[in-house]
mmCIF file of C-alpha atoms in Angstrom:
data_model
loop_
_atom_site.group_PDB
_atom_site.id
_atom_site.type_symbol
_atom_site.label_atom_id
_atom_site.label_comp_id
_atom_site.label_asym_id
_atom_site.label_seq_id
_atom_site.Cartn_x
_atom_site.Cartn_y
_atom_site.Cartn_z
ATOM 1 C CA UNK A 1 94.257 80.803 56.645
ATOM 2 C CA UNK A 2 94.475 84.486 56.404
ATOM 3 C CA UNK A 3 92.695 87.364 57.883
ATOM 4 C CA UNK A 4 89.661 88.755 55.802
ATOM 5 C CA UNK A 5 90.015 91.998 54.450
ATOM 6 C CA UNK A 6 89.564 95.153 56.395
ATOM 7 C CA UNK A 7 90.704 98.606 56.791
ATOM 8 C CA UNK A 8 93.190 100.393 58.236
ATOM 9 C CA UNK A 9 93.933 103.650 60.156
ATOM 10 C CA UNK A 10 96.793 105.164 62.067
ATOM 11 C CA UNK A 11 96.102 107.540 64.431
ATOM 12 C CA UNK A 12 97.938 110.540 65.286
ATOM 13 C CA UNK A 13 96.397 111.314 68.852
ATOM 14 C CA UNK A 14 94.321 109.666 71.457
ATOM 15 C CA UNK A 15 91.412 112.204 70.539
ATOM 16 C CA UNK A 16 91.840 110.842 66.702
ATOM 17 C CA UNK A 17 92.012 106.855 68.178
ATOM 18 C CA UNK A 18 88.803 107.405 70.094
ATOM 19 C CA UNK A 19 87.053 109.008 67.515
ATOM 20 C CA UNK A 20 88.412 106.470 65.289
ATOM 21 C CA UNK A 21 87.234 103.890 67.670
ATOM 22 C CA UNK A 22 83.412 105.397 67.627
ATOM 23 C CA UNK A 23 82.330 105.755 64.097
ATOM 24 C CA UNK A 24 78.984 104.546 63.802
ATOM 25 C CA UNK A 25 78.493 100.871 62.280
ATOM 26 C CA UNK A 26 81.781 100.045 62.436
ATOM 27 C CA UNK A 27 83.992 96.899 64.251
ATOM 28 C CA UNK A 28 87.039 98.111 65.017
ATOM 29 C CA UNK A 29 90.348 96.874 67.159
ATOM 30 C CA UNK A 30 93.282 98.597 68.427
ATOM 31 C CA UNK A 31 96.709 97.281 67.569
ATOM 32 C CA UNK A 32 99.563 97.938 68.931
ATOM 33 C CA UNK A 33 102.106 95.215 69.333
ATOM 34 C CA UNK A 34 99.898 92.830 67.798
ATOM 35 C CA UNK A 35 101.261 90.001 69.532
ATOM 36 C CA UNK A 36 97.384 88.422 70.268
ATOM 37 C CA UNK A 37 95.246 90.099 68.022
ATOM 38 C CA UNK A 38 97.395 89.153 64.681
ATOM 39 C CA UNK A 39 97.014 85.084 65.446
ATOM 40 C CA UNK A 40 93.644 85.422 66.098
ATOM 41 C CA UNK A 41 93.211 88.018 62.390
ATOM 42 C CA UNK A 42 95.392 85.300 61.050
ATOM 43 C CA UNK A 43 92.649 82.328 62.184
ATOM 44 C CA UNK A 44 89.372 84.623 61.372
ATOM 45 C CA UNK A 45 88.806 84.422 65.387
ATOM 46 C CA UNK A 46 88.291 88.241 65.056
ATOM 47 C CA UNK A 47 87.408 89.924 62.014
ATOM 48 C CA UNK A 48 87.336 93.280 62.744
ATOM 49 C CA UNK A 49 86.566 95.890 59.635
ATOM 50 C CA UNK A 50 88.536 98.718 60.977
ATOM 51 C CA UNK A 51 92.020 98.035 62.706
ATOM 52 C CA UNK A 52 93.302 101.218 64.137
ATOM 53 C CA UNK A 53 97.375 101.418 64.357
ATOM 54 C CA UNK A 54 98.033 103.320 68.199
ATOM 55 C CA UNK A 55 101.971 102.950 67.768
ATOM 56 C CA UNK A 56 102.959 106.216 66.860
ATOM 57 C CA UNK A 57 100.531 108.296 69.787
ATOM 58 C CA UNK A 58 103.808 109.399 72.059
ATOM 59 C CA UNK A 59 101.572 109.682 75.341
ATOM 60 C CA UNK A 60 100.985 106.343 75.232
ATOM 61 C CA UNK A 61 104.947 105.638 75.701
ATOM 62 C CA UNK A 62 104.895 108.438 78.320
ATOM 63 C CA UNK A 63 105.624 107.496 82.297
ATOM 64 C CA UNK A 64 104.534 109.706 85.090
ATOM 65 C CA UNK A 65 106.204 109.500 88.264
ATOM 66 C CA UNK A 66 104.927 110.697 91.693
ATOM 67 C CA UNK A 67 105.958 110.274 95.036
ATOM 68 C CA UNK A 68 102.613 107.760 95.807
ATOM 69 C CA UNK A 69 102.915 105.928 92.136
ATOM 70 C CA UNK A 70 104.029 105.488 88.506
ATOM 71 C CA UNK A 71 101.448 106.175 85.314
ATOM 72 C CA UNK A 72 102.813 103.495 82.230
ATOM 73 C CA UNK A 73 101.782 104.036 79.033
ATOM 74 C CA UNK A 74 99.655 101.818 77.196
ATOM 75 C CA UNK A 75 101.761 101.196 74.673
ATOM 76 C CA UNK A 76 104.851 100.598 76.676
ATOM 77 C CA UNK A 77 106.053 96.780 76.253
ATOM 78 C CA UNK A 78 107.158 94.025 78.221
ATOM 79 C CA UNK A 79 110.385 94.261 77.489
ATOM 80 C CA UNK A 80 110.407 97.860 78.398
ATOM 81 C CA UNK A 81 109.735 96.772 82.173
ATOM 82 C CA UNK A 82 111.846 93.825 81.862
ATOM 83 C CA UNK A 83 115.097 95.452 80.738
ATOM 84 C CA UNK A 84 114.590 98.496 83.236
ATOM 85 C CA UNK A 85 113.762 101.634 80.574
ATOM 86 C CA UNK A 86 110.935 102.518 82.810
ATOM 87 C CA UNK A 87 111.088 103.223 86.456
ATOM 88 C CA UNK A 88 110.152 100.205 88.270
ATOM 89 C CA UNK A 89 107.693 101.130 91.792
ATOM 90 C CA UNK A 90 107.508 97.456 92.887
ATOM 91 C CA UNK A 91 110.761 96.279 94.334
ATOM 92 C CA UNK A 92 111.396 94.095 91.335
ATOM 93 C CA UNK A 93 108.065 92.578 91.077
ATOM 94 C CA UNK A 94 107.045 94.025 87.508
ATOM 95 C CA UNK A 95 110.355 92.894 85.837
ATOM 96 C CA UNK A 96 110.292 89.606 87.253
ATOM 97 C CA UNK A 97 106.818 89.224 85.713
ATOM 98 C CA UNK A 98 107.992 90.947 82.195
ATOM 99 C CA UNK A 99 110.764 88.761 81.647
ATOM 100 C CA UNK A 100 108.620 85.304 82.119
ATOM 101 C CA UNK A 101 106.002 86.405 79.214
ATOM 102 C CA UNK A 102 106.104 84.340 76.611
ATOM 103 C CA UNK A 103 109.269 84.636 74.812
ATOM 104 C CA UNK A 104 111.532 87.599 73.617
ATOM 105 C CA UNK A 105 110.302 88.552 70.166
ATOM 106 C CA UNK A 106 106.987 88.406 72.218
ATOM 107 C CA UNK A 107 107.625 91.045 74.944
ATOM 108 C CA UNK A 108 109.755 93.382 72.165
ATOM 109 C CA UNK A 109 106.404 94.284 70.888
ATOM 110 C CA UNK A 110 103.943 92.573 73.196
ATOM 111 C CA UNK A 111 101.705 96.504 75.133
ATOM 112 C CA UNK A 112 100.564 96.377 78.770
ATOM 113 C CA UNK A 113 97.852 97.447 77.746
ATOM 114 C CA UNK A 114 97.258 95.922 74.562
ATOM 115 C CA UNK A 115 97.653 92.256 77.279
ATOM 116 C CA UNK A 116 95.007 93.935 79.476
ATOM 117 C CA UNK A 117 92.355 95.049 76.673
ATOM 118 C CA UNK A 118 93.027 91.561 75.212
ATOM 119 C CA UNK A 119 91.265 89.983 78.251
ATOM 120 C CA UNK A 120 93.259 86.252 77.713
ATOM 121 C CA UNK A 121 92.695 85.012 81.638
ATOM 122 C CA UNK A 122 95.962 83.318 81.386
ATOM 123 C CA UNK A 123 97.634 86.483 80.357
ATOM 124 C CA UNK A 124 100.710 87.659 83.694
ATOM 125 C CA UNK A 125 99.636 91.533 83.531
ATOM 126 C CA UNK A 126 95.671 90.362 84.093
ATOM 127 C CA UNK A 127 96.399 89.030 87.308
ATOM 128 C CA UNK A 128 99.459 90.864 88.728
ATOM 129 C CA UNK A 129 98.133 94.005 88.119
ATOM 130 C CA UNK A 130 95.213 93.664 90.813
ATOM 131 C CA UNK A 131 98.044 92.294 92.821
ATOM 132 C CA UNK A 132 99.680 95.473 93.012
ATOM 133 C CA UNK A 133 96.676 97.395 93.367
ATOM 134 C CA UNK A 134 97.212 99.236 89.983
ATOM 135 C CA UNK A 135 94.340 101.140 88.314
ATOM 136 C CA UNK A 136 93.589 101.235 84.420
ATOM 137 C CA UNK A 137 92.789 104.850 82.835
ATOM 138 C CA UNK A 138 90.667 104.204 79.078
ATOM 139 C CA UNK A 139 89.088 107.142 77.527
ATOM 140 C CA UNK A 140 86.399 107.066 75.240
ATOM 141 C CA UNK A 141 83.824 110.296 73.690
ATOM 142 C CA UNK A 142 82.098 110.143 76.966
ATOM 143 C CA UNK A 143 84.396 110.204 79.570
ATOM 144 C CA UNK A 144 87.743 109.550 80.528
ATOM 145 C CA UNK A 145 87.165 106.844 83.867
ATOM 146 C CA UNK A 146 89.813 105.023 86.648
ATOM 147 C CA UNK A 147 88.868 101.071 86.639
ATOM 148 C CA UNK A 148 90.606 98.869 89.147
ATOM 149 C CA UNK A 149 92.942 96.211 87.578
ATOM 150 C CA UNK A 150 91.447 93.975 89.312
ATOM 151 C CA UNK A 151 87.795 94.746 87.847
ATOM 152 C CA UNK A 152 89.055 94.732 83.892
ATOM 153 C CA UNK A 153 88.418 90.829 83.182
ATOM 154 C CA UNK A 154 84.799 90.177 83.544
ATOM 155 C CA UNK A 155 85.297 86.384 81.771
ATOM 156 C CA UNK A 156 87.751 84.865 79.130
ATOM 157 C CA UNK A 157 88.004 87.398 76.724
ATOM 158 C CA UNK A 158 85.478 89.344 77.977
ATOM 159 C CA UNK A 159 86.090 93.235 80.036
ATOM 160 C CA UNK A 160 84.489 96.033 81.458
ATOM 161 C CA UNK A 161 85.967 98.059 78.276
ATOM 162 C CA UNK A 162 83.299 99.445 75.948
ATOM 163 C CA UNK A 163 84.019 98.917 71.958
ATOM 164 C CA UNK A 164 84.661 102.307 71.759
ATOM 165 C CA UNK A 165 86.959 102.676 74.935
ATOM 166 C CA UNK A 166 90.887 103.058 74.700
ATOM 167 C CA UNK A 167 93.650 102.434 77.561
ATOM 168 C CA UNK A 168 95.623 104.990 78.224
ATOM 169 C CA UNK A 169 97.458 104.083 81.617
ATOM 170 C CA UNK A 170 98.451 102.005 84.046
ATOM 171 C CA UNK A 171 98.533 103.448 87.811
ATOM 172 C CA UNK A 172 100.764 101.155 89.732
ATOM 173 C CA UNK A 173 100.930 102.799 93.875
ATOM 174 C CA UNK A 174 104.832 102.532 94.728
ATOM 175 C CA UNK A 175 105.881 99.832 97.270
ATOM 176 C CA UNK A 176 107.936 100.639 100.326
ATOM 177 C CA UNK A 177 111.504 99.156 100.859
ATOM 178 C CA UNK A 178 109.920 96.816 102.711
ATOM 179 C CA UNK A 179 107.596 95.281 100.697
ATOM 180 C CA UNK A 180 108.156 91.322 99.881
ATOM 181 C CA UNK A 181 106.469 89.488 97.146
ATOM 182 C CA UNK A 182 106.355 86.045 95.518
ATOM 183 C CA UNK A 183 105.278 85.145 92.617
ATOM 184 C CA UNK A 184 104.885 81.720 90.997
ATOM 185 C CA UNK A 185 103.366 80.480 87.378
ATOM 186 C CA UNK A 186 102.894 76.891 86.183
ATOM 187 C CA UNK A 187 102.927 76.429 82.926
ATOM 188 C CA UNK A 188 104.399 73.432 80.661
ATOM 189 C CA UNK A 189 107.091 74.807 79.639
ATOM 190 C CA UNK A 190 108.713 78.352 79.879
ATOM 191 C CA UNK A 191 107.461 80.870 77.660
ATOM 192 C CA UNK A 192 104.169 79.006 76.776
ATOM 193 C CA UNK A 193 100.648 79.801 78.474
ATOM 194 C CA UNK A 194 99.948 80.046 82.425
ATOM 195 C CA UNK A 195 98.215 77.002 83.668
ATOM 196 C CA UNK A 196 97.767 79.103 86.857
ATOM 197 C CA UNK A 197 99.486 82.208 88.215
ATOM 198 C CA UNK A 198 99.471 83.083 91.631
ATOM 199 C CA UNK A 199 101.048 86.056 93.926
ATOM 200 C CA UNK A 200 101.113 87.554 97.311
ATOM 201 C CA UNK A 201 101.991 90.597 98.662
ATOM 202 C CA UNK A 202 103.216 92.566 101.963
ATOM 203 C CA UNK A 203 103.627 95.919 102.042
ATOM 204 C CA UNK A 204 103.550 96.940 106.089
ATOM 205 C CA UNK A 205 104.713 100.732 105.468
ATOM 206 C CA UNK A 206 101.504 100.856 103.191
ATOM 207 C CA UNK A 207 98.940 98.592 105.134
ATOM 208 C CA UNK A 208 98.821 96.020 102.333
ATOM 209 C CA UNK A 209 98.548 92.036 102.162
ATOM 210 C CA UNK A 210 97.252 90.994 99.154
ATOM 211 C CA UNK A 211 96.813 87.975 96.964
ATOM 212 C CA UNK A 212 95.436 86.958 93.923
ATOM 213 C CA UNK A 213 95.206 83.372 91.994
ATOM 214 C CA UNK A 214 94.757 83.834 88.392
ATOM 215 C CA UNK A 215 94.754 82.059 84.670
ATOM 216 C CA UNK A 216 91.609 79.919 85.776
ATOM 217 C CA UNK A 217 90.027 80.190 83.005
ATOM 218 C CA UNK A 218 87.512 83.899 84.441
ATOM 219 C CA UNK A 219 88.555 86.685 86.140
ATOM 220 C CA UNK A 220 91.441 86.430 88.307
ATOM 221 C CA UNK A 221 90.680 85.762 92.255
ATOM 222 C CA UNK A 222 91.909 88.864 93.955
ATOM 223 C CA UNK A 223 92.160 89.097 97.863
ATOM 224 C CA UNK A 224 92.828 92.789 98.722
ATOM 225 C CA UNK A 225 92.937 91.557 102.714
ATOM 226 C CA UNK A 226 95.305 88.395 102.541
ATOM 227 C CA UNK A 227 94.950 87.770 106.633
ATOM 228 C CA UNK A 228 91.555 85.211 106.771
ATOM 229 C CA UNK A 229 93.402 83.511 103.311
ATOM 230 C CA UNK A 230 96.713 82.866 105.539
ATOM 231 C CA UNK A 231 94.823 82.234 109.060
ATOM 232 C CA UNK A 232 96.714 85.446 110.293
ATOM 233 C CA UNK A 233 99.426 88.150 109.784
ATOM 234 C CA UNK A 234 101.938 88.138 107.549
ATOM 235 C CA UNK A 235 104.649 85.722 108.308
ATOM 236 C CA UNK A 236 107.607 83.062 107.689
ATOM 237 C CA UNK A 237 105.196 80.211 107.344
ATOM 238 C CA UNK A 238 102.840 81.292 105.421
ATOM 239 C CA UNK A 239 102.090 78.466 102.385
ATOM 240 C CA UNK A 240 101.176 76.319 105.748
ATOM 241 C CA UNK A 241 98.736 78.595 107.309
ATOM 242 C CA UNK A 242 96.473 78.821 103.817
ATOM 243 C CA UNK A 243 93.029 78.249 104.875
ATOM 244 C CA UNK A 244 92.157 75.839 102.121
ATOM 245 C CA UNK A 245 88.447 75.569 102.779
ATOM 246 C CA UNK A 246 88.572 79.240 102.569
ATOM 247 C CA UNK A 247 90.310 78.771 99.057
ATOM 248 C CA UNK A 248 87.974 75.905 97.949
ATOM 249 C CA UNK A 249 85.298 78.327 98.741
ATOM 250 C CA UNK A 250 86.818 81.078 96.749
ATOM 251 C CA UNK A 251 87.351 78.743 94.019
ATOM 252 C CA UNK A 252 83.554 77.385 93.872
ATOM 253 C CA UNK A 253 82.348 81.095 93.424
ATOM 254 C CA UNK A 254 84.004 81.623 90.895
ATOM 255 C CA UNK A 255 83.458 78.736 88.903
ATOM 256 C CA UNK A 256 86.448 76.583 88.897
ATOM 257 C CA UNK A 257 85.169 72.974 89.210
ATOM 258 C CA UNK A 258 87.848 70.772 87.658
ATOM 259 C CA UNK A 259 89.894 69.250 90.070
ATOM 260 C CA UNK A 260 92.949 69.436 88.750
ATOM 261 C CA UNK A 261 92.705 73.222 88.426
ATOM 262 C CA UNK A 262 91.788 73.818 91.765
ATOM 263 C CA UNK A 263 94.986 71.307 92.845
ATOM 264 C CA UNK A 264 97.269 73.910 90.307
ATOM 265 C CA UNK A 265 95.742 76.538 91.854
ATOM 266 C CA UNK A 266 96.703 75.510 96.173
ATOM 267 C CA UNK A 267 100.083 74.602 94.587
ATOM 268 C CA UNK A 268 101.016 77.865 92.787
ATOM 269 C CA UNK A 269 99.648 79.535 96.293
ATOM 270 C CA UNK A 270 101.953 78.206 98.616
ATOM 271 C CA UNK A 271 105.066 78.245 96.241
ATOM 272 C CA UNK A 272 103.849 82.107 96.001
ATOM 273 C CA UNK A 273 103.675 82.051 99.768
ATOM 274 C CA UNK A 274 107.334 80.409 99.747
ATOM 275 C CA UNK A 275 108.843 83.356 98.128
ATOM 276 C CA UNK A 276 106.927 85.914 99.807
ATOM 277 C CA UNK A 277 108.480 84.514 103.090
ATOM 278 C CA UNK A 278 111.604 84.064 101.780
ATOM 279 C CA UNK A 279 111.902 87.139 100.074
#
């Protein structure tokens, strides 16, 4: 099957994407790497009538560095943050993440946040994002608005984004040299889709202990105060002091029924914990 046909734009600016983006009457998608959106054009899935080509805008390659956090591009890939051509703020979290996506040909061309606007649940950046506390930037005619990571997937496939709202940034706050993370992902095998993700964070210079259990099928389950999760501070044993009615309850409001899910999802946890310990 092939895609049906449609037109196509490049734009030169972010002024000429968004105002690409809101002609009246008109379905249109952003592509960048094209990494999602050209299976689904390829299966009719999406049949958009405009597709409007963001590669050559420069700002959306640009980083911004500060002493409290970095600004990424949109359009800056995975293998970008996986093979160290952008400064990384997290102690090594964000390339450990980059270099697990998928496969290589995959993160040459795969966008942050082309994976973000996407809105797949089982997609890394969706959940480690809120993780880190990062904050999306999208412009559109209106207004140019901060949304938490952690707020961007509403439901599979579904964001906050309007149809005529663009990414332009990633804010991800800097960790101190203290900060220790773990991250863990089951999938079937490497480089195909997250069964679950999970991740856990302690920064003590910056008051943060976070966690956040994602690629359950919604929005990713993001605890911004980690403490009730792990009955306490942040410590060595921490995948055996997960409150796990706490996490079943977390787990019924948000949907997740299926037993085996909710099983993934306590396993990834503590093997998350494990490496935040250990770390």
């Amino acid at each position: 099957m092939k895609p049906i046909n449609f037109n196509y734009e490049r734009a030169s600016s972010i002024e000429d994407a968004i105002n690409l983006l809101s002609e009246q009457n008109v379905f249109a998608k952003i592509i960048a790497g094209s990494q999602s959106l050209g299976p689904m054009l390829n299966l009719r899935i999406a049949q958009p009538e405009l597709l409007i080509d963001i590669t050559s805008i420069r700002e959306l390659t640009d980083v911004a560095s500060t002493q409290d956090r970095i600004d990424l591009g949109a359009c800056i890939t995975h293998a970008d943050i996986e093979d160290g051509r952008v400064p990384d703020p997290s102690n090594g979290l964000l390339p450990h993440v980059a270099g697990s996506i998928a496969y290589r040909a995959v993160r040459n061309r795969g966008t942050i946040g082309g994976s973000l606007a996407h809105g797949d649940p089982a997609a890394d950046w969706i959940s480690i994002f809120p993780l880190l506390d990062a904050e999306v930037i999208a412009s559109s005619r209106r207004e140019r608005r901060t949304i938490p990571a952690a707020e961007v997937l509403v439901s599979s496939f579904t964001t906050v984004l309007a149809q005529d709202e663009l990414i332009e940034t990633v804010r991800v706050p800097r960790l101190s040299d203290r900060a220790r993370w773990g991250v863990y992902k089951i999938n079937q095998k490497e480089g195909e889709f997250a069964h679950t993700i999970a991740g856990v964070l302690h920064d003590p210079e910056h008051g943060r202990f976070r966690a956040v259990i994602g690629a359950i099928e919604t929005a990713p389950i993001v605890v911004a105060d980690a403490g009730a999760l792990f009955s306490g501070p942040y410590g060595p044993d921490l995948a055996e002091r997960i409150d796990q009615k706490l996490l079943e309850r977390m787990l019924d409001e948000h949907g997740v029924r299926d037993a085996y899910t909710r099983q993934l999802a306590l396993t990834a946890l503590k093997r998350a914990a494990r490496a935040a310990s250990a770390s």
